[in-house]
CSV table of C-alpha atoms and ligand atoms in Angstrom, one decimal:
chain,number,residue,atom,x,y,z
M,251,MET,CA,-68.5,4.7,-8.8
M,252,GLY,CA,-69.4,6.0,-12.2
M,253,ARG,CA,-68.1,4.6,-15.5
M,254,MET,CA,-65.3,7.0,-15.6
M,255,GLY,CA,-64.2,6.0,-12.1
M,256,LEU,CA,-64.2,2.4,-13.1
M,257,GLY,CA,-62.1,3.2,-16.2
M,258,VAL,CA,-59.5,5.1,-14.2
M,259,ALA,CA,-59.3,2.3,-11.7
M,260,ALA,CA,-58.9,-0.3,-14.4
M,261,GLY,CA,-56.2,1.9,-16.1
M,262,CYS,CA,-54.4,2.2,-12.8
M,263,ALA,CA,-54.5,-1.6,-12.2
M,264,VAL,CA,-53.1,-2.2,-15.7
M,265,VAL,CA,-50.2,0.3,-15.1
M,266,THR,CA,-49.5,-1.2,-11.7
M,267,CYS,CA,-49.5,-4.7,-13.2
M,268,ALA,CA,-47.2,-3.6,-15.9
M,269,ILE,CA,-44.8,-1.9,-13.4
M,270,ALA,CA,-44.9,-5.0,-11.2
M,271,ALA,CA,-44.3,-7.2,-14.2
M,272,ALA,CA,-41.3,-5.0,-15.3
M,273,LEU,CA,-39.9,-5.1,-11.8
M,274,VAL,CA,-40.3,-8.9,-11.5
M,275,GLY,CA,-38.8,-9.2,-15.0
M,276,ARG,CA,-35.8,-7.0,-14.0
M,277,ARG,CA,-35.4,-9.0,-10.7
M,278,ALA,CA,-35.5,-12.3,-12.6
M,279,ARG,CA,-32.9,-11.0,-15.1
M,280,SER,CA,-30.7,-9.8,-12.3
M,281,TRP,CA,-31.2,-13.1,-10.5
M,282,TRP,CA,-30.2,-15.0,-13.6
M,283,ARG,CA,-27.2,-12.8,-14.2
M,284,TRP,CA,-26.0,-13.4,-10.6
M,285,ALA,CA,-26.7,-17.1,-10.9
M,286,ARG,CA,-24.5,-17.2,-13.9
M,287,VAL,CA,-21.7,-15.2,-12.2
M,288,VAL,CA,-21.9,-17.4,-9.1
M,289,GLY,CA,-21.9,-20.5,-11.4
M,290,VAL,CA,-18.7,-19.4,-13.1
M,291,VAL,CA,-16.9,-18.5,-9.8
M,292,GLY,CA,-18.2,-21.6,-8.0
M,293,GLN,CA,-17.0,-23.9,-10.8
M,294,PHE,CA,-13.6,-22.2,-10.8
M,295,GLU,CA,-13.3,-22.6,-7.0
M,296,GLU,CA,-14.2,-26.2,-7.3
M,297,ASP,CA,-11.6,-26.8,-10.0
M,298,CYS,CA,-8.9,-25.0,-8.0
M,299,ALA,CA,-9.5,-26.9,-4.7
M,300,THR,CA,-6.5,-28.1,-2.8
M,301,PRO,CA,-7.7,-30.2,0.0
M,302,VAL,CA,-4.9,-31.7,2.2
M,303,TRP,CA,-5.2,-35.1,0.6
M,304,LYS,CA,-4.6,-33.5,-2.8
M,305,LEU,CA,-1.6,-31.6,-1.5
M,306,ARG,CA,-0.1,-34.8,-0.2
M,307,GLN,CA,-0.5,-36.3,-3.6
M,308,VAL,CA,1.4,-33.4,-5.0
M,309,VAL,CA,4.1,-33.8,-2.3
M,310,ASP,CA,4.5,-37.5,-3.3
M,311,ALA,CA,4.5,-36.7,-7.0
M,312,MET,CA,7.3,-34.1,-6.4
M,313,VAL,CA,9.4,-36.8,-4.7
M,314,VAL,CA,8.8,-39.3,-7.5
M,315,GLU,CA,9.8,-36.7,-10.1
M,316,MET,CA,12.9,-35.7,-8.2
M,317,HIS,CA,14.1,-39.3,-8.2
M,318,ALA,CA,13.3,-39.6,-11.9
M,319,GLY,CA,15.1,-36.4,-12.8
M,320,LEU,CA,18.2,-37.4,-10.8
M,321,ALA,CA,18.2,-40.9,-12.4
M,322,SER,CA,18.5,-39.7,-16.0
M,323,ASP,CA,18.5,-36.6,-18.2
M,324,GLY,CA,15.1,-36.3,-19.6
M,325,GLY,CA,13.7,-38.8,-17.1
M,326,SER,CA,11.3,-36.2,-15.7
M,327,LYS,CA,10.1,-32.7,-16.5
M,328,LEU,CA,12.1,-31.7,-13.5
M,329,LYS,CA,15.6,-31.2,-14.9
M,330,MET,CA,17.4,-31.5,-11.6
M,331,LEU,CA,20.5,-29.7,-13.0
M,332,LEU,CA,24.0,-29.9,-11.6
M,333,THR,CA,25.4,-26.6,-10.3
M,334,PHE,CA,29.0,-27.6,-9.5
M,335,VAL,CA,28.5,-25.8,-6.2
M,336,ASP,CA,29.8,-28.4,-3.7
M,337,THR,CA,31.1,-26.2,-1.0
M,338,LEU,CA,29.3,-23.3,0.6
M,339,PRO,CA,30.8,-20.1,1.8
M,340,ASP,CA,31.9,-20.3,5.4
M,341,GLY,CA,32.8,-16.8,6.5
M,342,ASN,CA,36.4,-17.0,5.6
M,343,GLU,CA,35.9,-15.2,2.2
M,344,ASP,CA,37.2,-11.6,2.2
M,345,GLY,CA,37.5,-8.7,-0.2
M,346,VAL,CA,35.1,-6.6,-2.3
M,347,TYR,CA,33.0,-8.5,-4.9
M,348,TYR,CA,30.6,-7.4,-7.5
M,349,ALA,CA,27.6,-9.3,-8.7
M,350,LEU,CA,25.0,-9.0,-11.4
M,351,ASP,CA,21.6,-10.5,-10.8
M,352,LEU,CA,19.4,-10.9,-13.9
M,353,GLY,CA,15.9,-11.8,-12.9
M,354,GLY,CA,12.6,-11.8,-14.9
M,355,THR,CA,11.7,-8.1,-15.0
M,356,SER,CA,14.7,-6.4,-13.5
M,357,CYS,CA,18.5,-6.5,-13.2
M,358,ARG,CA,20.2,-5.8,-10.0
M,359,VAL,CA,23.9,-4.9,-9.5
M,360,LEU,CA,25.6,-5.4,-6.2
M,361,LYS,CA,28.7,-4.6,-4.4
M,362,VAL,CA,29.5,-6.9,-1.4
M,363,GLN,CA,32.2,-6.4,1.1
M,364,LEU,CA,33.3,-9.5,3.0
M,365,GLY,CA,35.4,-9.4,6.1
M,366,GLY,CA,37.0,-12.9,6.2
M,367,GLY,CA,38.0,-14.6,9.5
M,368,GLY,CA,34.6,-16.0,10.1
M,369,SER,CA,33.0,-12.6,10.0
M,370,ARG,CA,29.7,-11.8,8.3
M,371,ILE,CA,29.1,-9.6,5.3
M,372,ILE,CA,30.4,-6.2,6.3
M,373,ASN,CA,28.4,-4.2,3.8
M,374,HIS,CA,26.4,-4.5,0.7
M,375,LYS,CA,24.9,-2.1,-1.8
M,376,VAL,CA,22.3,-3.0,-4.4
M,377,GLU,CA,20.9,-1.0,-7.3
M,378,GLN,CA,18.0,-2.2,-9.4
M,379,GLN,CA,17.2,-1.4,-13.0
M,380,GLN,CA,14.0,-2.4,-14.7
M,381,LEU,CA,14.6,-4.3,-17.9
M,382,PRO,CA,13.1,-2.5,-20.9
M,383,GLU,CA,10.2,-4.5,-22.3
M,384,GLU,CA,11.6,-4.8,-25.7
M,385,LEU,CA,14.8,-6.5,-24.4
M,386,VAL,CA,13.0,-9.8,-24.0
M,387,SER,CA,13.2,-10.4,-27.7
M,388,ARG,CA,16.5,-8.6,-28.6
M,389,THR,CA,19.5,-10.3,-30.0
M,390,SER,CA,22.1,-11.8,-27.7
M,391,GLY,CA,24.5,-8.9,-28.5
M,392,GLU,CA,22.0,-6.2,-27.5
M,393,PHE,CA,20.8,-8.2,-24.5
M,394,PHE,CA,24.3,-8.6,-23.0
M,395,ASP,CA,25.4,-5.1,-24.0
M,396,PHE,CA,22.5,-3.7,-21.9
M,397,ILE,CA,23.4,-5.6,-18.8
M,398,ALA,CA,27.2,-5.1,-19.2
M,399,LEU,CA,26.6,-1.4,-19.4
M,400,THR,CA,24.3,-1.3,-16.4
M,401,LEU,CA,27.1,-3.1,-14.4
M,402,LYS,CA,29.8,-0.8,-15.7
M,403,GLU,CA,27.9,2.4,-14.8
M,404,PHE,CA,27.4,1.0,-11.3
M,405,ILE,CA,31.0,0.1,-10.8
M,406,GLU,CA,32.1,3.5,-12.1
M,407,ARG,CA,29.9,5.2,-9.6
M,408,GLU,CA,31.3,3.0,-6.8
M,409,GLU,CA,34.9,3.3,-7.8
M,410,ASN,CA,34.8,7.1,-8.4
M,411,GLY,CA,34.9,6.9,-12.2
M,412,GLN,CA,37.5,4.1,-12.3
M,413,VAL,CA,36.9,0.7,-13.8
M,414,PRO,CA,39.0,-2.3,-12.7
M,415,GLY,CA,42.2,-2.4,-14.7
M,416,SER,CA,43.1,-6.1,-14.1
M,417,LYS,CA,40.5,-8.9,-14.4
M,418,LYS,CA,38.2,-8.7,-11.3
M,419,GLU,CA,36.0,-11.6,-10.5
M,420,LEU,CA,32.2,-11.4,-10.7
M,421,GLY,CA,29.2,-13.4,-9.5
M,422,PHE,CA,26.6,-13.7,-12.1
M,423,THR,CA,23.0,-14.7,-11.2
M,424,PHE,CA,21.2,-15.8,-14.3
M,425,SER,CA,17.6,-16.7,-13.5
M,426,PHE,CA,16.8,-19.1,-16.4
M,427,PRO,CA,17.5,-22.8,-16.9
M,428,ILE,CA,21.2,-23.3,-17.6
M,429,ARG,CA,23.2,-26.5,-18.2
M,430,GLN,CA,26.3,-25.8,-16.2
M,431,LEU,CA,29.6,-26.7,-17.7
M,432,SER,CA,31.5,-25.7,-14.6
M,433,VAL,CA,30.8,-23.5,-11.6
M,434,SER,CA,31.5,-20.4,-13.8
M,435,SER,CA,30.0,-21.3,-17.1
M,436,GLY,CA,26.8,-22.8,-18.6
M,437,VAL,CA,24.6,-22.7,-21.6
M,438,LEU,CA,21.0,-21.5,-21.7
M,439,ILE,CA,18.7,-24.5,-22.2
M,440,LYS,CA,15.6,-22.4,-23.0
M,441,TRP,CA,14.0,-19.1,-22.0
M,442,THR,CA,11.1,-18.8,-19.6
M,443,LYS,CA,9.0,-15.9,-18.3
M,444,GLY,CA,8.2,-14.6,-21.7
M,445,PHE,CA,11.8,-14.1,-22.9
M,446,THR,CA,12.3,-15.1,-26.6
M,447,SER,CA,15.8,-13.9,-27.8
M,448,GLU,CA,16.4,-17.1,-29.8
M,449,ASP,CA,20.1,-16.6,-30.5
M,450,VAL,CA,21.0,-16.9,-26.8
M,451,VAL,CA,19.7,-20.4,-26.5
M,452,GLY,CA,22.6,-22.9,-26.6
M,453,LYS,CA,25.2,-20.2,-25.8
M,454,ASP,CA,27.5,-20.0,-22.8
M,455,VAL,CA,26.0,-17.0,-21.0
M,456,SER,CA,29.1,-16.3,-19.0
M,457,GLN,CA,31.1,-16.0,-22.2
M,458,CYS,CA,28.4,-13.8,-23.7
M,459,LEU,CA,28.6,-11.5,-20.7
M,460,GLU,CA,32.4,-11.5,-20.6
M,461,GLU,CA,32.5,-10.5,-24.3
M,462,ALA,CA,30.0,-7.7,-23.8
M,463,MET,CA,31.9,-6.4,-20.7
M,464,SER,CA,35.2,-6.4,-22.5
M,465,LYS,CA,33.6,-4.7,-25.6
M,466,ASN,CA,32.4,-2.0,-23.2
M,467,GLY,CA,35.8,-1.6,-21.5
M,468,LEU,CA,35.0,-3.5,-18.3
M,469,HIS,CA,37.6,-6.2,-17.6
M,470,MET,CA,35.9,-8.8,-15.4
M,471,GLN,CA,35.5,-12.5,-15.4
M,472,VAL,CA,32.6,-14.6,-14.2
M,473,ALA,CA,33.9,-16.6,-11.2
M,474,ALA,CA,30.5,-18.0,-10.3
M,475,LEU,CA,27.5,-18.5,-12.6
M,476,VAL,CA,24.5,-19.3,-10.5
M,477,ASN,CA,20.8,-19.8,-10.9
M,478,ASP,CA,18.9,-17.5,-8.5
M,479,PRO,CA,17.8,-20.0,-5.8
M,480,VAL,CA,21.4,-21.2,-5.6
M,481,GLY,CA,22.6,-17.7,-4.6
M,482,THR,CA,19.8,-17.6,-2.1
M,483,LEU,CA,20.8,-21.0,-0.6
M,484,ALA,CA,24.4,-19.9,-0.4
M,485,VAL,CA,23.5,-16.8,1.7
M,486,GLY,CA,20.8,-18.7,3.6
M,487,HIS,CA,23.3,-21.4,4.7
M,488,TYR,CA,26.0,-18.7,5.5
M,489,ASP,CA,23.5,-17.1,7.9
M,490,ASP,CA,22.0,-20.3,9.3
M,491,ALA,CA,23.6,-23.7,8.9
M,492,ASP,CA,20.3,-25.5,9.1
M,493,THR,CA,19.3,-24.1,5.6
M,494,VAL,CA,18.9,-27.0,3.2
M,495,ALA,CA,16.9,-25.6,0.4
M,496,ALA,CA,15.9,-22.3,-1.3
M,497,VAL,CA,12.8,-21.3,-3.2
M,498,MET,CA,12.2,-18.3,-5.5
M,499,ILE,CA,8.7,-17.1,-6.1
M,500,GLY,CA,8.7,-14.0,-8.2
M,501,SER,CA,7.8,-13.5,-11.8
M,502,GLY,CA,9.0,-17.1,-12.2
M,503,THR,CA,9.5,-19.9,-9.6
M,504,ASN,CA,12.2,-22.4,-8.9
M,505,ALA,CA,13.9,-24.3,-6.0
M,506,CYS,CA,17.3,-25.9,-5.3
M,507,TYR,CA,18.5,-28.0,-2.4
M,508,VAL,CA,21.6,-29.7,-1.0
M,509,GLU,CA,21.7,-33.3,-2.4
M,510,ARG,CA,24.1,-36.1,-1.6
M,511,SER,CA,26.4,-36.6,-4.6
M,512,ASP,CA,25.8,-40.4,-4.7
M,513,ALA,CA,22.0,-39.7,-5.1
M,514,ILE,CA,22.7,-38.0,-8.4
M,515,ILE,CA,22.6,-41.2,-10.3
M,516,LYS,CA,22.7,-39.7,-13.8
M,517,TYR,CA,26.2,-38.6,-13.0
M,518,GLN,CA,27.6,-41.8,-11.7
M,519,GLY,CA,31.1,-41.3,-10.4
M,520,LEU,CA,30.5,-37.7,-9.6
M,521,LEU,CA,32.9,-37.0,-6.8
M,522,THR,CA,32.9,-34.0,-4.6
M,523,ASP,CA,35.1,-33.4,-1.6
M,524,SER,CA,32.1,-32.4,0.5
M,525,GLY,CA,30.0,-35.4,-0.6
M,526,PHE,CA,27.2,-33.1,-1.7
M,527,MET,CA,26.2,-30.8,-4.5
M,528,ILE,CA,23.4,-28.2,-4.8
M,529,VAL,CA,20.9,-29.3,-7.4
M,530,ASN,CA,18.9,-26.7,-9.4
M,531,MET,CA,15.5,-28.4,-9.7
M,532,GLU,CA,14.0,-26.0,-12.3
M,533,TRP,CA,10.7,-26.9,-10.4
M,534,GLY,CA,8.7,-24.4,-12.5
M,535,ASN,CA,8.6,-27.2,-15.1
M,536,PHE,CA,7.2,-29.7,-12.6
M,537,TRP,CA,4.1,-31.5,-13.8
M,538,SER,CA,1.7,-34.0,-12.3
M,539,SER,CA,-1.9,-35.1,-13.0
M,540,HIS,CA,-2.6,-34.3,-9.4
M,541,LEU,CA,-2.2,-30.6,-10.0
M,542,PRO,CA,-5.6,-28.9,-10.0
M,543,ARG,CA,-5.7,-27.5,-13.5
M,544,THR,CA,-8.6,-25.4,-14.8
M,545,SER,CA,-9.8,-24.5,-18.3
M,546,TYR,CA,-8.3,-21.1,-17.7
M,547,ASP,CA,-4.8,-22.6,-17.1
M,548,ILE,CA,-5.1,-24.7,-20.3
M,549,ALA,CA,-6.0,-21.6,-22.4
M,550,LEU,CA,-3.2,-19.6,-20.8
M,551,ASP,CA,-0.7,-22.3,-21.6
M,552,ASP,CA,-2.0,-22.7,-25.1
M,553,GLU,CA,-1.5,-19.0,-25.9
M,554,SER,CA,2.0,-18.8,-24.2
M,555,PRO,CA,5.3,-18.8,-26.1
M,556,ASN,CA,6.4,-21.9,-24.1
M,557,ARG,CA,3.4,-24.2,-24.4
M,558,ASN,CA,3.5,-27.4,-22.4
M,559,ASP,CA,6.4,-26.0,-20.4
M,560,GLN,CA,6.6,-24.5,-16.9
M,561,GLY,CA,3.2,-25.9,-16.0
M,562,TYR,CA,3.7,-25.5,-12.2
M,563,GLU,CA,5.2,-22.0,-12.7
M,564,LYS,CA,2.1,-21.0,-14.6
M,565,MET,CA,0.0,-21.8,-11.6
M,566,ILE,CA,2.2,-20.3,-8.9
M,567,SER,CA,4.4,-17.4,-10.0
M,568,GLY,CA,3.8,-13.7,-10.2
M,569,MET,CA,4.0,-13.5,-14.0
M,570,TYR,CA,0.8,-15.5,-14.3
M,571,LEU,CA,-1.5,-15.1,-11.2
M,572,GLY,CA,-2.9,-11.7,-12.4
M,573,GLU,CA,-3.4,-13.2,-15.8
M,574,ILE,CA,-5.4,-16.1,-14.5
M,575,VAL,CA,-7.7,-13.7,-12.6
M,576,ARG,CA,-8.1,-11.6,-15.8
M,577,ARG,CA,-9.2,-14.7,-17.7
M,578,VAL,CA,-11.8,-15.6,-15.1
M,579,LEU,CA,-13.1,-12.0,-15.0
M,580,CYS,CA,-13.3,-12.1,-18.8
M,581,ARG,CA,-15.5,-15.2,-18.6
M,582,ILE,CA,-17.7,-13.5,-16.0
M,583,ALA,CA,-18.0,-10.5,-18.4
M,584,GLU,CA,-19.2,-12.8,-21.1
M,585,VAL,CA,-22.1,-14.2,-19.1
M,586,SER,CA,-23.1,-11.0,-17.3
M,587,ASP,CA,-22.8,-7.2,-17.5
M,588,ILE,CA,-21.5,-6.8,-13.9
M,589,PHE,CA,-18.3,-5.1,-15.2
M,590,GLY,CA,-20.3,-2.6,-17.3
M,591,ASP,CA,-20.6,-2.4,-21.0
M,592,PRO,CA,-18.3,-3.2,-22.7
M,593,ALA,CA,-15.5,-4.3,-20.4
M,594,HIS,CA,-13.1,-4.2,-23.3
M,595,HIS,CA,-9.8,-3.7,-21.5
M,596,LEU,CA,-10.4,-7.1,-19.8
M,597,SER,CA,-9.6,-8.8,-23.1
M,598,VAL,CA,-6.0,-7.4,-23.1
M,599,PRO,CA,-3.7,-10.3,-22.1
M,600,PHE,CA,-1.5,-9.6,-19.0
M,601,ILE,CA,-3.1,-6.2,-18.4
M,602,LEU,CA,-3.9,-7.2,-14.8
M,603,ARG,CA,-0.5,-7.5,-13.2
M,604,THR,CA,0.0,-9.5,-10.0
M,605,PRO,CA,0.9,-6.6,-7.7
M,606,LEU,CA,-2.4,-5.0,-8.7
M,607,MET,CA,-4.2,-8.2,-8.0
M,608,ALA,CA,-2.5,-8.4,-4.5
M,609,ALA,CA,-3.5,-4.8,-3.8
M,610,MET,CA,-7.2,-5.7,-4.6
M,611,HIS,CA,-7.1,-8.9,-2.6
M,612,GLU,CA,-5.8,-7.1,0.4
M,613,ASP,CA,-8.2,-4.2,0.2
M,614,VAL,CA,-9.9,-4.0,3.7
M,615,SER,CA,-12.0,-0.9,3.1
M,616,PRO,CA,-15.7,-1.5,3.7
M,617,ASP,CA,-16.7,-0.4,0.2
M,618,LEU,CA,-13.6,-2.0,-1.5
M,619,ARG,CA,-12.5,1.4,-2.7
M,620,GLU,CA,-9.0,0.2,-3.8
M,621,VAL,CA,-10.6,-2.6,-5.9
M,622,GLY,CA,-12.8,0.0,-7.6
M,623,ARG,CA,-9.9,2.3,-8.2
M,624,ILE,CA,-7.6,-0.4,-9.6
M,625,LEU,CA,-10.2,-1.8,-11.9
M,626,GLN,CA,-11.1,1.6,-13.2
M,627,GLU,CA,-7.5,2.6,-13.8
M,628,SER,CA,-6.3,-0.7,-15.4
M,629,LEU,CA,-9.5,-2.0,-17.0
M,630,GLN,CA,-11.5,1.1,-17.5
M,631,THR,CA,-14.5,-0.3,-15.6
M,632,SER,CA,-16.4,2.3,-13.7
M,633,GLY,CA,-19.2,2.4,-11.1
M,634,LEU,CA,-18.9,-1.2,-10.1
M,635,SER,CA,-21.4,-2.4,-7.5
M,636,LEU,CA,-20.0,-3.7,-4.2
M,637,LYS,CA,-21.2,-7.2,-5.1
M,638,ALA,CA,-19.1,-7.1,-8.3
M,639,LYS,CA,-16.0,-5.9,-6.4
M,640,MET,CA,-16.5,-8.7,-3.9
M,641,ILE,CA,-16.6,-11.2,-6.8
M,642,VAL,CA,-13.2,-9.9,-8.0
M,643,VAL,CA,-11.7,-10.3,-4.5
M,644,ARG,CA,-13.1,-13.8,-4.4
M,645,VAL,CA,-11.4,-14.8,-7.6
M,646,CYS,CA,-8.1,-13.2,-6.5
M,647,ASP,CA,-8.3,-15.2,-3.3
M,648,THR,CA,-8.9,-18.5,-5.1
M,649,VAL,CA,-6.0,-18.0,-7.5
M,650,THR,CA,-3.6,-17.0,-4.7
M,651,ARG,CA,-4.7,-19.7,-2.3
M,652,ARG,CA,-4.1,-22.4,-4.8
M,653,ALA,CA,-0.7,-21.0,-5.8
M,654,ALA,CA,0.5,-20.7,-2.2
M,655,ARG,CA,-0.7,-24.2,-1.2
M,656,LEU,CA,0.9,-25.8,-4.3
M,657,ALA,CA,4.2,-24.0,-3.5
M,658,ALA,CA,4.0,-25.3,0.1
M,659,ALA,CA,3.4,-28.9,-1.2
M,660,GLY,CA,6.5,-28.5,-3.5
M,661,ILE,CA,8.6,-27.4,-0.4
M,662,ILE,CA,7.4,-30.4,1.6
M,663,GLY,CA,8.2,-32.6,-1.4
M,664,ILE,CA,11.9,-31.5,-1.3
M,665,LEU,CA,12.1,-32.0,2.5
M,666,LYS,CA,10.5,-35.4,2.2
M,667,LYS,CA,13.0,-36.4,-0.5
M,668,ILE,CA,16.0,-35.5,1.7
M,669,GLY,CA,14.4,-36.9,4.9
M,670,ARG,CA,13.8,-33.6,6.5
M,671,ASP,CA,10.0,-33.5,6.6
M,672,GLY,CA,10.0,-34.7,10.1
M,673,ARG,CA,8.1,-37.9,9.2
M,674,THR,CA,10.8,-40.0,7.6
M,675,LYS,CA,13.1,-41.2,10.3
M,676,GLY,CA,14.5,-40.2,13.7
M,677,LYS,CA,13.6,-37.1,15.7
M,678,PRO,CA,12.4,-34.1,13.7
M,679,ARG,CA,15.3,-31.6,13.1
M,680,ARG,CA,15.1,-27.9,12.7
M,681,THR,CA,15.1,-27.3,9.0
M,682,VAL,CA,15.3,-23.9,7.3
M,683,VAL,CA,14.1,-23.1,3.8
M,684,ALA,CA,15.2,-19.7,2.4
M,685,ILE,CA,12.7,-17.9,0.3
M,686,GLU,CA,13.1,-14.9,-2.0
M,687,ARG,CA,11.4,-12.7,-4.5
M,688,GLY,CA,8.3,-10.6,-4.2
M,689,LEU,CA,5.4,-12.9,-3.8
M,690,TYR,CA,6.1,-14.3,-0.4
M,691,THR,CA,7.5,-11.1,1.0
M,692,ASN,CA,5.1,-8.5,-0.5
M,693,TYR,CA,1.9,-10.4,-0.7
M,694,SER,CA,0.7,-11.2,2.8
M,695,MET,CA,-2.2,-13.4,1.8
M,696,PHE,CA,0.2,-15.6,-0.2
M,697,ARG,CA,2.5,-15.9,2.8
M,698,VAL,CA,-0.4,-16.7,5.1
M,699,TYR,CA,-1.8,-19.4,2.8
M,700,LEU,CA,1.7,-21.0,2.2
M,701,ASN,CA,2.5,-21.2,6.0
M,702,GLU,CA,-1.0,-22.5,6.7
M,703,ALA,CA,-0.6,-25.3,4.1
M,704,ILE,CA,2.7,-26.4,5.5
M,705,THR,CA,0.9,-26.9,8.9
M,706,ASP,CA,-2.0,-28.6,7.1
M,707,ILE,CA,0.3,-31.1,5.4
M,708,LEU,CA,2.7,-31.8,8.2
M,709,GLY,CA,0.5,-31.2,11.3
M,710,GLU,CA,1.2,-28.5,13.8
M,711,GLU,CA,3.9,-30.3,15.9
M,712,ILE,CA,6.2,-31.2,13.0
M,713,ALA,CA,5.6,-28.0,11.1
M,714,GLN,CA,7.1,-26.1,14.1
M,715,ASN,CA,10.5,-27.5,13.0
M,716,ILE,CA,10.3,-26.0,9.5
M,717,VAL,CA,11.4,-22.4,9.3
M,718,ILE,CA,10.7,-20.4,6.2
M,719,ARG,CA,13.2,-17.7,6.2
M,720,VAL,CA,12.9,-14.6,4.0
M,721,SER,CA,16.1,-13.7,2.2
M,722,GLU,CA,16.5,-10.3,0.7
M,723,ASP,CA,18.8,-9.9,-2.3
M,724,GLY,CA,20.2,-13.3,-1.5
M,725,ALA,CA,20.3,-14.4,-5.1
M,726,GLY,CA,22.8,-11.6,-5.9
M,727,ILE,CA,24.7,-11.5,-2.6
M,728,GLY,CA,25.0,-15.3,-2.8
M,729,ALA,CA,26.6,-15.0,-6.3
M,730,ALA,CA,29.2,-12.6,-4.9
M,731,LEU,CA,29.8,-14.9,-1.9
M,732,LEU,CA,30.2,-17.9,-4.3
M,733,ALA,CA,32.5,-15.9,-6.5
M,734,ALA,CA,34.6,-15.1,-3.5
M,735,ALA,CA,34.6,-18.7,-2.3
M,736,CYS,CA,35.6,-19.9,-5.8
M,737,SER,CA,38.4,-17.5,-6.2
M,738,SER,CA,39.8,-18.3,-2.8
M,739,LYS,CA,39.9,-22.0,-3.8
M,740,ARG,CA,42.1,-21.2,-6.8
R,192,LIG,C1,13.5,-20.1,-14.4
R,192,LIG,C2,14.4,-20.5,-13.3
R,192,LIG,C3,14.4,-19.3,-12.3
R,192,LIG,C4,13.0,-19.0,-11.8
R,192,LIG,C5,12.9,-17.9,-10.8
R,192,LIG,C6,12.1,-19.7,-13.9
R,192,LIG,O1,11.3,-19.2,-14.9
R,192,LIG,O2,13.3,-21.2,-15.3
R,192,LIG,O3,15.7,-20.7,-13.8
R,192,LIG,O4,15.2,-19.7,-11.2
R,192,LIG,O5,12.2,-18.6,-12.9
R,192,LIG,O6,13.5,-16.7,-11.2
């Protein structure tokens, strides 16, 4: 080989080495990038872990807090509120009743026709109206005017343009913590789920609604004011007498159950003919050091309008799950470029809503097409690799699994408190828990994880006696039923 040949060969070797070095460098960078991503996700999974022993600690903590909340006002973060509902509808109620169900993001209006004589509900009609976003911070007047008008328009349509002339009785489901003054009245203790209209706090919400209705020419009076799980429990029990508790898991979360009146120690001397009363736990505010809390939960809480409140709700309910996922994805975007450059929409709080998260989690297409589409539409990230999409699904899974398992532990806590967890005494009895709002019904992975955790905690044999029964529109129908039951008592 001549000199020139040697020169060319040497040149080629240099170029080859440079390419090889560049490739190795790129590989190494990519390896490090993935190592960081896997590190963030792995740590998050570890912090969210809910092994059975931890769930049992949560069950026991729930029982302890229930006792403390029943012993004194302020004795626990669990408020354990009186509802004054001490009889449940039995099928003898009859007539047509309207109800208004004000939830976290929507308002439902209902017409329920009851047959009496032990018959079931003959008919019911529901219409749903999304609450305008700005309503969450409006004044009490504007707030109640909006819902009174929604109800009036519904009744006018149902009654062919007529509105009731004489005072008709209404069931009012108000899905926020209320200190009840009677079965038909109560004051708002505080807002949850992002609502901030300050001038409603401390007011009697039934009175506010009645004033707004009368101002708008609708002459009705609130016969039953109920928190949403109370309505669900009323219908659940009406349909199946083994129903002892009800749980809501939607934008917010809560539970109520049937308690012996003598166990409500803070109201010594509370006498009810039936010997029981439904207690509204306000379990969204439950807190225990056994809850697996991550740095993302802490940051979410710090930036929320109700800091240090609703800790359990912020780990479980629909308003927050998508937001926790977004925060983890944001952290991943900080340590890597797997979401493209720059993944700026990721930094917008609450942009990733839980229904979108559920759709990504449940994407079964081999190339995770739905995940790619949702991320592109909501976060403007394009051309994600399959690996990146798989990471997103993994984060959704971790968040939902923790939420569903913690909710299951809460349910078993209630059953343990009232001796229906199949372990306490005697033979296990069939026990029904009514459940309502979107997460359990519309998010199948949530449902699977919740049911699985019940079996994990109680064991297969005992878990067979626990029936989780889905209730649709129970919160509103239950309010109408309770309004009917209350007016028939008068
Ligand atoms: C409220 C409860 C309500 C629950 C479910 C929570 O944020 O505090 O009163 O029952 O959401 O709607």
